[in-house]
PDB file of C-alpha atoms in Angstrom:
ATOM      1  CA  PRO A  10    -151.769  -0.084 -21.764  1.00 62.00           C
ATOM      2  CA  GLY A  11    -150.791  -2.185 -18.763  1.00 71.00           C
ATOM      3  CA  GLY A  12    -151.461   0.523 -16.178  1.00 82.00           C
ATOM      4  CA  GLU A  13    -149.186   2.987 -14.453  1.00 89.00           C
ATOM      5  CA  PRO A  14    -145.483   1.996 -14.329  1.00 93.00           C
ATOM      6  CA  ARG A  15    -144.051   1.077 -10.909  1.00 93.00           C
ATOM      7  CA  LEU A  16    -141.497   3.681  -9.831  1.00 93.00           C
ATOM      8  CA  GLU A  17    -138.189   2.010  -8.876  1.00 88.00           C
ATOM      9  CA  GLY A  18    -136.115   5.098  -8.129  1.00 88.00           C
ATOM     10  CA  ARG A  19    -135.638   8.808  -8.684  1.00 91.00           C
ATOM     11  CA  ILE A  20    -132.384  10.711  -8.900  1.00 89.00           C
ATOM     12  CA  GLU A  21    -132.395  14.495  -8.622  1.00 92.00           C
ATOM     13  CA  TYR A  22    -129.362  16.511  -9.551  1.00 91.00           C
ATOM     14  CA  ALA A  23    -128.268  20.057  -8.836  1.00 94.00           C
ATOM     15  CA  ARG A  24    -125.586  22.591  -9.628  1.00 94.00           C
ATOM     16  CA  GLY A  25    -124.449  25.018  -6.973  1.00 95.00           C
ATOM     17  CA  GLY A  26    -127.214  23.852  -4.669  1.00 93.00           C
ATOM     18  CA  LYS A  27    -129.915  24.716  -7.229  1.00 95.00           C
ATOM     19  CA  PRO A  28    -132.033  21.797  -8.558  1.00 93.00           C
ATOM     20  CA  ILE A  29    -131.667  21.403 -12.325  1.00 95.00           C
ATOM     21  CA  GLY A  30    -133.243  18.064 -13.179  1.00 95.00           C
ATOM     22  CA  PHE A  31    -134.188  14.486 -12.415  1.00 95.00           C
ATOM     23  CA  ILE A  32    -134.380  11.010 -13.876  1.00 92.00           C
ATOM     24  CA  GLU A  33    -136.933   8.425 -12.789  1.00 93.00           C
ATOM     25  CA  LEU A  34    -136.629   4.684 -13.404  1.00 89.00           C
ATOM     26  CA  ALA A  35    -139.709   2.478 -13.480  1.00 92.00           C
ATOM     27  CA  THR A  36    -140.807  -0.973 -14.533  1.00 90.00           C
ATOM     28  CA  GLY A  37    -143.806  -1.402 -16.763  1.00 90.00           C
ATOM     29  CA  GLU A  38    -145.700  -4.149 -18.506  1.00 88.00           C
ATOM     30  CA  LYS A  39    -143.658  -7.363 -18.903  1.00 86.00           C
ATOM     31  CA  ASN A  40    -140.924  -5.809 -16.678  1.00 82.00           C
ATOM     32  CA  ALA A  41    -139.942  -3.311 -19.367  1.00 87.00           C
ATOM     33  CA  LEU A  42    -137.568  -0.631 -18.059  1.00 87.00           C
ATOM     34  CA  LEU A  43    -138.946   2.878 -18.471  1.00 91.00           C
ATOM     35  CA  VAL A  44    -137.338   6.235 -17.780  1.00 92.00           C
ATOM     36  CA  ARG A  45    -138.455   9.839 -17.752  1.00 95.00           C
ATOM     37  CA  THR A  46    -136.733  13.133 -17.101  1.00 95.00           C
ATOM     38  CA  GLU A  47    -137.707  16.764 -16.937  1.00 94.00           C
ATOM     39  CA  HIS A  48    -137.257  16.813 -20.742  1.00 95.00           C
ATOM     40  CA  THR A  49    -139.480  13.872 -21.751  1.00 94.00           C
ATOM     41  CA  ALA A  50    -143.203  14.152 -22.384  1.00 91.00           C
ATOM     42  CA  GLY A  51    -143.802  10.810 -20.665  1.00 92.00           C
ATOM     43  CA  TRP A  52    -142.249   7.411 -19.997  1.00 94.00           C
ATOM     44  CA  VAL A  53    -139.705   6.149 -22.549  1.00 92.00           C
ATOM     45  CA  ARG A  54    -138.817   2.463 -22.937  1.00 89.00           C
ATOM     46  CA  VAL A  55    -135.122   1.635 -22.569  1.00 84.00           C
ATOM     47  CA  GLN A  56    -133.942  -1.146 -24.864  1.00 78.00           C
ATOM     48  CA  LEU A  57    -130.217  -1.899 -24.671  1.00 67.00           C
ATOM     49  CA  GLY A  58    -128.341  -2.004 -21.387  1.00 68.00           C
ATOM     50  CA  ALA A  59    -131.490  -1.962 -19.265  1.00 67.00           C
ATOM     51  CA  PRO A  60    -130.300  -4.437 -16.588  1.00 72.00           C
ATOM     52  CA  GLU A  61    -127.063  -2.498 -16.148  1.00 78.00           C
ATOM     53  CA  LEU A  62    -128.951   0.788 -15.897  1.00 73.00           C
ATOM     54  CA  VAL A  63    -131.238  -0.599 -13.185  1.00 73.00           C
ATOM     55  CA  ALA A  64    -128.268  -2.020 -11.247  1.00 80.00           C
ATOM     56  CA  ASP A  65    -126.406   1.307 -11.430  1.00 81.00           C
ATOM     57  CA  GLY A  66    -129.513   3.242 -10.356  1.00 76.00           C
ATOM     58  CA  GLN A  67    -130.108   0.954  -7.380  1.00 79.00           C
ATOM     59  CA  ARG A  68    -126.443   1.243  -6.357  1.00 84.00           C
ATOM     60  CA  ILE A  69    -126.588   5.046  -6.549  1.00 81.00           C
ATOM     61  CA  VAL A  70    -129.862   5.323  -4.645  1.00 78.00           C
ATOM     62  CA  SER A  71    -128.684   2.965  -1.897  1.00 81.00           C
ATOM     63  CA  GLY A  72    -125.433   4.912  -1.492  1.00 77.00           C
ATOM     64  CA  GLY A  73    -123.349   1.842  -2.398  1.00 66.00           C
TER      65      GLY A  73
END
């Protein structure tokens, strides 16, 4: 419901130069924060600490 979430950022991580996973942050209906990783079947709603998680993700992606 509400359509496809809007992707806000993606972080890929590696060990020894070999990719091992990712986390994607998105906003959904009513600005809900959603995340997914290589281990989730789909988007998962984040409840507590969502504004802090978004701020940290934006800081990491921007290199700040």
